[in-house]
Short mmCIF file of C-alpha atoms and ligand atoms in Angstrom, two decimals:
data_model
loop_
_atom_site.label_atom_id
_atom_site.label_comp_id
_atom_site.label_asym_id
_atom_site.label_seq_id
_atom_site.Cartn_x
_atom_site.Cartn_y
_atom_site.Cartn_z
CA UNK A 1 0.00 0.00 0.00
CA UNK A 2 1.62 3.44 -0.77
CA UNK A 3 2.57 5.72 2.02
CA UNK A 4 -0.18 8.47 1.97
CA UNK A 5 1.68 11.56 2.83
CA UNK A 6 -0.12 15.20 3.59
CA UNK A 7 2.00 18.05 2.78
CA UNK A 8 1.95 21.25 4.80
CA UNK A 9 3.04 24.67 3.08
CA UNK A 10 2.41 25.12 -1.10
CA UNK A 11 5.15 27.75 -1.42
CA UNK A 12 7.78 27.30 -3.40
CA UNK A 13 9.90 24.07 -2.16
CA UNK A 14 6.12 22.88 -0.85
CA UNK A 15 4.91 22.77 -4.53
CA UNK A 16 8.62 21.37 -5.49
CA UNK A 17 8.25 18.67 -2.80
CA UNK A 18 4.58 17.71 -3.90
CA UNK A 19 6.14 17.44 -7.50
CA UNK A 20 8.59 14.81 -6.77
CA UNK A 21 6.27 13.14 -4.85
CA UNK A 22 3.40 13.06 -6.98
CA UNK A 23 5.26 12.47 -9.95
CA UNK A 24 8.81 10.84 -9.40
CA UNK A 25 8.90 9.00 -5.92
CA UNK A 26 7.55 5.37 -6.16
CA UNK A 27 5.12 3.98 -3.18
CA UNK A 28 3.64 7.17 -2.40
CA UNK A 29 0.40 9.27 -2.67
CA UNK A 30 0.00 13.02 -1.70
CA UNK A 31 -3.70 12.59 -0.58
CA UNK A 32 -3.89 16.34 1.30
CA UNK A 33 -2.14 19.88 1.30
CA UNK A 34 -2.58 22.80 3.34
CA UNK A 35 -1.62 26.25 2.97
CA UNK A 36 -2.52 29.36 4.66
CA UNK A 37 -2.94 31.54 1.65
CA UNK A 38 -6.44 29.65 -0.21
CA UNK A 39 -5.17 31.08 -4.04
CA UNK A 40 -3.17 28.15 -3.26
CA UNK A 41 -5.59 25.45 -3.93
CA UNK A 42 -5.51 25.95 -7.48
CA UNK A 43 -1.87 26.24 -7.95
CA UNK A 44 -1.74 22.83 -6.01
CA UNK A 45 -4.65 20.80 -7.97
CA UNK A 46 -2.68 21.50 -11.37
CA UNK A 47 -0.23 19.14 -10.03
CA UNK A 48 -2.37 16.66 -7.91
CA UNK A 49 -5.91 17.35 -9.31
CA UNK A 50 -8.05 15.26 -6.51
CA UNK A 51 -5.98 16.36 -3.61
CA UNK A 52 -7.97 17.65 -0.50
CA UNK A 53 -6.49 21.15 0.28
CA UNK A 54 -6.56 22.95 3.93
CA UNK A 55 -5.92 26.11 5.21
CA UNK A 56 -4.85 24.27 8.35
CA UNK A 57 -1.97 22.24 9.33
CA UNK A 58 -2.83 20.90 12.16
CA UNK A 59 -6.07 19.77 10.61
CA UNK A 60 -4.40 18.19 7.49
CA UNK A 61 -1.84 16.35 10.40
CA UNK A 62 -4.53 14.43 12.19
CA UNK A 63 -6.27 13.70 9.35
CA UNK A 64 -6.99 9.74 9.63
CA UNK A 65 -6.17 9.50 5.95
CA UNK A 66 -2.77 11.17 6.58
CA UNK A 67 0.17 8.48 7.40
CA UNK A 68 3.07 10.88 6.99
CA UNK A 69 3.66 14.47 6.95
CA UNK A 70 6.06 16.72 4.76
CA UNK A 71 6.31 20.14 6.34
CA UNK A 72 7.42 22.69 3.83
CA UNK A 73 6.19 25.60 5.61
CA UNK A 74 7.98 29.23 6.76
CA UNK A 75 11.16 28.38 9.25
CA UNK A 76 8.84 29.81 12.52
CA UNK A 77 6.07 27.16 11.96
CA UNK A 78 7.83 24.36 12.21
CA UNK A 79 8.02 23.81 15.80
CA UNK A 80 4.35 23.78 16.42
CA UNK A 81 3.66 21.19 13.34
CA UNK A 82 6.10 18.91 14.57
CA UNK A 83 5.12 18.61 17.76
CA UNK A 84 1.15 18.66 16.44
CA UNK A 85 3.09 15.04 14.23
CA UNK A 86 4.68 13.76 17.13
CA UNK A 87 1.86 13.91 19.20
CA UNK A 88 -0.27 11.72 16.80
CA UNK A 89 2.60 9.49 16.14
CA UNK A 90 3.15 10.24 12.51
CA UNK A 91 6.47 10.18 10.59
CA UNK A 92 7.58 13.38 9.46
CA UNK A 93 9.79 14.99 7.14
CA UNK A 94 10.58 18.49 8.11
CA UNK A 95 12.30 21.13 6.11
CA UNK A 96 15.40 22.69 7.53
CA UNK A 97 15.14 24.57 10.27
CA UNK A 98 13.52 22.15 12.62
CA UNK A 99 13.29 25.42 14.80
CA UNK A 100 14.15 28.98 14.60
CA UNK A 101 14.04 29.05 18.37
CA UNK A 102 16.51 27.18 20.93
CA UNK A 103 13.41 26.37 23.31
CA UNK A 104 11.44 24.99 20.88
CA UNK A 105 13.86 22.40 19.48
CA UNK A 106 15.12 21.39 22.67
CA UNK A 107 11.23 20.68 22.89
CA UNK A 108 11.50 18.29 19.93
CA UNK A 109 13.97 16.65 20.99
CA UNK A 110 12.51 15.98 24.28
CA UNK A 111 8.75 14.70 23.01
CA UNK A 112 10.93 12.43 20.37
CA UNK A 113 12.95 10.52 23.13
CA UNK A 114 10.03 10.61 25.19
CA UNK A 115 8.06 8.43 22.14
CA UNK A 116 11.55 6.34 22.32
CA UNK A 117 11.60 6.16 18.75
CA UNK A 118 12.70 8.40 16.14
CA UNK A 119 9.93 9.62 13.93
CA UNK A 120 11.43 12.71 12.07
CA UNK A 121 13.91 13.19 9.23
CA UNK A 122 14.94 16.87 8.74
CA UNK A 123 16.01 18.65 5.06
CA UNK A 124 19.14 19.13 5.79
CA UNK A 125 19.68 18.12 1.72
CA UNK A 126 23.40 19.05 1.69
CA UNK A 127 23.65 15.14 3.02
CA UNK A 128 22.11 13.56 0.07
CA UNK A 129 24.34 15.75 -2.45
CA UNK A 130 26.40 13.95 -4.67
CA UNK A 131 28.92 16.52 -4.70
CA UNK A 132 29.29 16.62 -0.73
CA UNK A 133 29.06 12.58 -0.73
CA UNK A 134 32.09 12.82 -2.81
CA UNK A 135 33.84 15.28 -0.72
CA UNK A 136 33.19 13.12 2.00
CA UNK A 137 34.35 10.16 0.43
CA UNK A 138 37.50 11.68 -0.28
CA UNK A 139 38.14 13.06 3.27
CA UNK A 140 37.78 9.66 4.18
CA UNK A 141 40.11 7.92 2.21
CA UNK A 142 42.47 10.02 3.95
CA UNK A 143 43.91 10.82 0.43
CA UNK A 144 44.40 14.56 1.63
CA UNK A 145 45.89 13.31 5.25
CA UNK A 146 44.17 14.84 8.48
CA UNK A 147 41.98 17.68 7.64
CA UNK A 148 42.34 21.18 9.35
CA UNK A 149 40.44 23.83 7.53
CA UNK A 150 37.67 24.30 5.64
CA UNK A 151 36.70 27.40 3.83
CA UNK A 152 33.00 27.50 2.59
CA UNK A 153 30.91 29.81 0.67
CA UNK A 154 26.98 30.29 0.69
CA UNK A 155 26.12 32.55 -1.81
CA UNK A 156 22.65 33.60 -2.06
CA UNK A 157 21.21 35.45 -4.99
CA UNK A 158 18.64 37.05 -3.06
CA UNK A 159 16.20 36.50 0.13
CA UNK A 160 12.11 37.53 0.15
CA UNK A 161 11.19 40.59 1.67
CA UNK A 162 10.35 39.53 4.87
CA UNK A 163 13.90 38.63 6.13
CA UNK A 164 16.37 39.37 8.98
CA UNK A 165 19.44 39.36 9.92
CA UNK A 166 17.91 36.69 12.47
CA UNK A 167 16.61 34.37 9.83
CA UNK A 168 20.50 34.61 7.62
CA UNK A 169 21.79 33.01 11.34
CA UNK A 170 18.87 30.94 12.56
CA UNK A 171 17.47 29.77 9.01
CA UNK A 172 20.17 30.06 6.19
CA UNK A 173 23.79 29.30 8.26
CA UNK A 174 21.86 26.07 9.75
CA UNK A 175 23.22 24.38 6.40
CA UNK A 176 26.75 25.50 6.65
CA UNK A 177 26.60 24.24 10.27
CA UNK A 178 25.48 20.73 9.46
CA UNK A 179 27.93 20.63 6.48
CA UNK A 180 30.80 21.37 8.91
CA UNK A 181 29.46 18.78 11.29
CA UNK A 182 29.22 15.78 8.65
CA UNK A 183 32.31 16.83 6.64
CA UNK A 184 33.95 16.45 9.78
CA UNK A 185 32.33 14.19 12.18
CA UNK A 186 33.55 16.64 14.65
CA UNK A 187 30.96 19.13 17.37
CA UNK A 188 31.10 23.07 16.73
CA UNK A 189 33.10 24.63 19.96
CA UNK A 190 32.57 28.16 19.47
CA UNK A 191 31.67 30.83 16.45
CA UNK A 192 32.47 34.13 15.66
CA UNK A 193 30.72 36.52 13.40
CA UNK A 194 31.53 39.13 11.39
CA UNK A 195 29.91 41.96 8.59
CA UNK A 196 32.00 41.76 5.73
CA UNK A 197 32.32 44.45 2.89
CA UNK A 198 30.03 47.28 2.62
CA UNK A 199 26.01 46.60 3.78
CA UNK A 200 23.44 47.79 1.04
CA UNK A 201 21.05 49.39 4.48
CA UNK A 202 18.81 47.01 4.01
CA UNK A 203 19.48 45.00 6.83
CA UNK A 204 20.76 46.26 10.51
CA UNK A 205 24.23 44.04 10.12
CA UNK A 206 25.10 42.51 7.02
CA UNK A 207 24.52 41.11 3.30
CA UNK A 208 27.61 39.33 3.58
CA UNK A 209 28.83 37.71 7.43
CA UNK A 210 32.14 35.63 7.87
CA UNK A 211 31.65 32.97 10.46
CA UNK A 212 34.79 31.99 12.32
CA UNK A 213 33.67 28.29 13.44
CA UNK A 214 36.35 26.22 15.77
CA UNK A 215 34.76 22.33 16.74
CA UNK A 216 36.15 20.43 19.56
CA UNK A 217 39.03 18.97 18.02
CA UNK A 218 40.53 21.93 16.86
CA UNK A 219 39.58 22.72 13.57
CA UNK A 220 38.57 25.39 11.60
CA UNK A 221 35.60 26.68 9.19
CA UNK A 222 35.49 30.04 7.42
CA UNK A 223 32.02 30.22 6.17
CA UNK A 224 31.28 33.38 3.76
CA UNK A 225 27.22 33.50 3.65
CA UNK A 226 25.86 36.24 1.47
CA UNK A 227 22.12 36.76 1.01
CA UNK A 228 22.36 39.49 -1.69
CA UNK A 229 24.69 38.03 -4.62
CA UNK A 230 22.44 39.24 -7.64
CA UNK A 231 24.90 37.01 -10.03
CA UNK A 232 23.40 33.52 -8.29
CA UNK A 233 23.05 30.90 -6.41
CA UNK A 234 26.25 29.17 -5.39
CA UNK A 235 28.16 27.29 -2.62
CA UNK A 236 31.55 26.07 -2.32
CA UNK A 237 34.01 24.37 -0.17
CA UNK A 238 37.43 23.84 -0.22
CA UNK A 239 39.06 21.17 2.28
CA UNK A 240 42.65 21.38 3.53
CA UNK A 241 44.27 18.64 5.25
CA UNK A 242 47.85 17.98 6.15
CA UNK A 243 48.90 16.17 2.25
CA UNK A 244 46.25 17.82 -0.07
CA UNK A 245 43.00 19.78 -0.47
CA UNK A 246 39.54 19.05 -1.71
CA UNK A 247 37.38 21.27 -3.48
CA UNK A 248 33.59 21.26 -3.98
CA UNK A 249 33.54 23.94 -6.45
CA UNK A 250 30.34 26.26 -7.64
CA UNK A 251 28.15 26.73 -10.85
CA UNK A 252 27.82 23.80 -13.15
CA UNK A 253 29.31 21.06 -13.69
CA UNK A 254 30.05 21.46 -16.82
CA UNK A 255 32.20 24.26 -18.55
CA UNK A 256 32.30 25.64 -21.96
CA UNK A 257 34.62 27.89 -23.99
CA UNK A 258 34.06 30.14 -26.72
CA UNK A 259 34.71 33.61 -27.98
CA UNK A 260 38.09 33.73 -25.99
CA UNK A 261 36.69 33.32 -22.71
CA UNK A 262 35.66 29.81 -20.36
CA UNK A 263 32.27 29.63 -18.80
CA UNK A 264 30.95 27.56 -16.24
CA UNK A 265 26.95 28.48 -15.48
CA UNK A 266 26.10 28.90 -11.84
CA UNK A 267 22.25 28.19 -11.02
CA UNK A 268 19.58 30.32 -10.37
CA UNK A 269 18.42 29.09 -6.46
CA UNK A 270 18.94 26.31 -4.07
CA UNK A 271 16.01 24.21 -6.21
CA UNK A 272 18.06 24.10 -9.19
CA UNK A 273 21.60 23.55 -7.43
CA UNK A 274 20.02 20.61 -4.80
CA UNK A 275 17.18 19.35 -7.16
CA UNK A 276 18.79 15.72 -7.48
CA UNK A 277 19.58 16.11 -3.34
CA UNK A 278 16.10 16.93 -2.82
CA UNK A 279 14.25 13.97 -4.83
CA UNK A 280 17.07 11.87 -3.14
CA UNK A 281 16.13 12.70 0.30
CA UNK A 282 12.40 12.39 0.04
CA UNK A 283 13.09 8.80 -1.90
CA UNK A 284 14.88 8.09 1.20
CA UNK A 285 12.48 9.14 3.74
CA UNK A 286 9.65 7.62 1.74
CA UNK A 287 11.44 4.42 1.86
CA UNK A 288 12.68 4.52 5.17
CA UNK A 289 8.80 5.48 6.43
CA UNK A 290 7.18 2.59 4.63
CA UNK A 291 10.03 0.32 6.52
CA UNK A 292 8.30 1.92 9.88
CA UNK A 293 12.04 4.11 10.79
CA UNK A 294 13.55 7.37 10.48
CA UNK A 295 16.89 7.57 9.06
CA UNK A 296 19.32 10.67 7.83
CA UNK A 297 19.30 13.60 9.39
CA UNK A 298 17.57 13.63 12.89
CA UNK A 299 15.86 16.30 15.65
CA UNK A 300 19.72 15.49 16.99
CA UNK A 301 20.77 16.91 14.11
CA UNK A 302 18.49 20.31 13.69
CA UNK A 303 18.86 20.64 18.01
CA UNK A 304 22.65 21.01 17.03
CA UNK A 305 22.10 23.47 14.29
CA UNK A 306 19.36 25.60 16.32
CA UNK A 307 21.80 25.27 19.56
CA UNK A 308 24.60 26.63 17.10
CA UNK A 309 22.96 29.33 15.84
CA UNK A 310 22.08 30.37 18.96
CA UNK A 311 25.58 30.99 19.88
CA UNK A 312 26.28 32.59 16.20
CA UNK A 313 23.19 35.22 16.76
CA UNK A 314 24.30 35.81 20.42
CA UNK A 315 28.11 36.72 18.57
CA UNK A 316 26.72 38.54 16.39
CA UNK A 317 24.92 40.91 19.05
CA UNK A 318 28.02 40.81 20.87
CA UNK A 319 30.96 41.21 18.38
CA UNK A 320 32.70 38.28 20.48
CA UNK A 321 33.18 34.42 19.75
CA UNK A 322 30.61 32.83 21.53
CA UNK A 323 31.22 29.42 23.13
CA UNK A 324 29.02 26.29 22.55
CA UNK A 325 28.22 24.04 25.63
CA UNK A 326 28.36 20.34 25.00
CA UNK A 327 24.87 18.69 25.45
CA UNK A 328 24.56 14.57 25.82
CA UNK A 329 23.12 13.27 22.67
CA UNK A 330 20.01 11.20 23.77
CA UNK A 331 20.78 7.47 23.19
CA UNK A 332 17.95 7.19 20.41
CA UNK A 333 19.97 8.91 17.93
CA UNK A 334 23.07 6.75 18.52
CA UNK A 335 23.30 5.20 15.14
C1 LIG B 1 16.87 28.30 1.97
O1 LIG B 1 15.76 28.18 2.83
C2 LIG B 1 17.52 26.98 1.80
O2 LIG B 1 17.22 26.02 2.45
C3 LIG B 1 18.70 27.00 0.92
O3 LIG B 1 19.23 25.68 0.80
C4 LIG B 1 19.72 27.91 1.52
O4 LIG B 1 20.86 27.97 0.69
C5 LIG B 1 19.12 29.30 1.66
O5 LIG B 1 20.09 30.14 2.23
C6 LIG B 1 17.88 29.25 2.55
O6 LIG B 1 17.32 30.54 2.61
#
């Protein structure tokens, strides 16, 4: 029997998500959607004609015709629709943050090892991206030695109107955070933030931050995270360990050469750059669901980001580093 999955939030990864799911993942049916804004509905029936549509999450999440929930809503809704999932005891994939709030994902994590079981798997996509698999794989070949630095970029072309300085900490860095932490199997220490170049006033610190991040063992990430870079979309990381260096390098793949000059296209927004990353991690959790677990990235996982970037927001207020206390992880996400 396919998995019959409701999806909460039609904007744009929403209608992405209900795409792939309708269309290219195998074993599962999007039987309901939900979406505060109504114009919705008919945006959402050109892909899934006979779906039921909601203006209510919480009502699409108990529905008894729900087994599984996607949420795709805004970064500061999450909280409450996960812990409206885990209270019914349905599996749920939730899109990165799992929290902009500290409290709130401590909450999570609390309710999930309270169940005993995990039930979530969190869009942290980055994990499920054949370039960072092969990074990965060749950090752990040891082909480049011990690694001690790695310098990142996350360009962003632009952000929606509604943003802060807030949400380029608690809801954009959260990637560059997790990278750091499966690149290197290592916890974050401590993180410093700073404005780089000259801000455009539209936001009260920065278009473009530098985050100084040291993890427990020593080692270092310089993370360059712009939310304003009109050329693109486009992330990078370069890997240096004691006998080499491994890049991850932007744009596309492929390069081209002509009237004197080499090109290499860079994409337009995360959906283009992570669209094979994205089907990926839905196949997964789809499969993984309809197996009755939760694999890849866990609450564990989004605590640790949300705990992070609690530490990077309070250094940015403060113009200091800002230390990260260690916190136990709960025995249920013990691989
Ligand atoms: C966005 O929500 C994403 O998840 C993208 O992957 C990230 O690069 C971007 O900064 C976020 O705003």
């Amino acid at each position: 029997m396919a998995l019959r999955v409701g999806v909460v939030g039609a904007g744009a990864i929403g209608l992405d998500h209900i795409r792939r799911l309708h269309s290219l993942i195998k074993g599962v049916e999007v039987v309901a959607v939900s979406d505060a804004d109504p114009g919705k509905e008919a945006i959402v029936r050109t892909i899934v004609p006979s779906v039921h549509f909601t203006m209510s999450g919480g009502d699409l999440i108990t529905r008894d015709d729900v087994d599984a929930v996607v949420i795709a809503a805004p970064g500061h809704t999450h909280a409450d629709l996960v812990l409206t999932s885990l209270a019914h005891h349905k599996f749920v994939f939730c899109e990165k943050p799992l929290a902009t709030d500290l409290t709130d994902a401590r909450e999570i994590l609390n309710r999930e090892v309270a169940i005993g079981k995990r039930l979530l798997q969190l869009g942290f996509m980055r994990q499920f991206d054949e370039r960072y698999l092969a990074l990965k794989a060749i950090i752990g070949s040891g082909k480049i030695g011990d690694i001690g630095l790695l310098t990142m970029s996350h360009r962003n072309p632009s952000v929606p109107d509604w943003w802060t300085d807030e949400l380029t900490v608690r809801d954009s860095f959260v990637h560059d955070i997790d990278v750091v932490r499966f690149l290197t199997g290592d916890e974050i220490a401590s993180v410093h933030v700073r404005p780089a170049g000259r801000p455009s006033g539209r936001f009260d610190y920065a278009d473009h931050l530098v985050f100084t991040v040291r993890t427990n063992d020593g080692l270092m990430a310089n993370v360059e995270l712009s939310v304003a870079m009109e050329y693109g979309y486009e992330v990078t990381c370069d890997v240096v360990g004691v006998s080499g260096v491994a890049s991850l390098e932007g744009g596309s793949v492929v390069r081209w050469s002509s009237s004197g000059a080499r090109h290499n296209g860079v994409e337009s927004d995360w959906r283009e750059r992570f669209g094979p990353a994205y089907d990926a991690e839905l196949t997964s959790w789809v499969n993984s669901t309809l197996r009755g677990v939760a694999t890849g990235p866990s609450s564990w996982d989004g605590f640790v980001a949300a705990h992070v970037a609690e530490a990077a927001y309070q250094s940015m207020v403060s113009g200091r580093e800002t230390f990260v206390e260690t916190v136990r992880r709960p025995e249920i996400y013990n691989v």
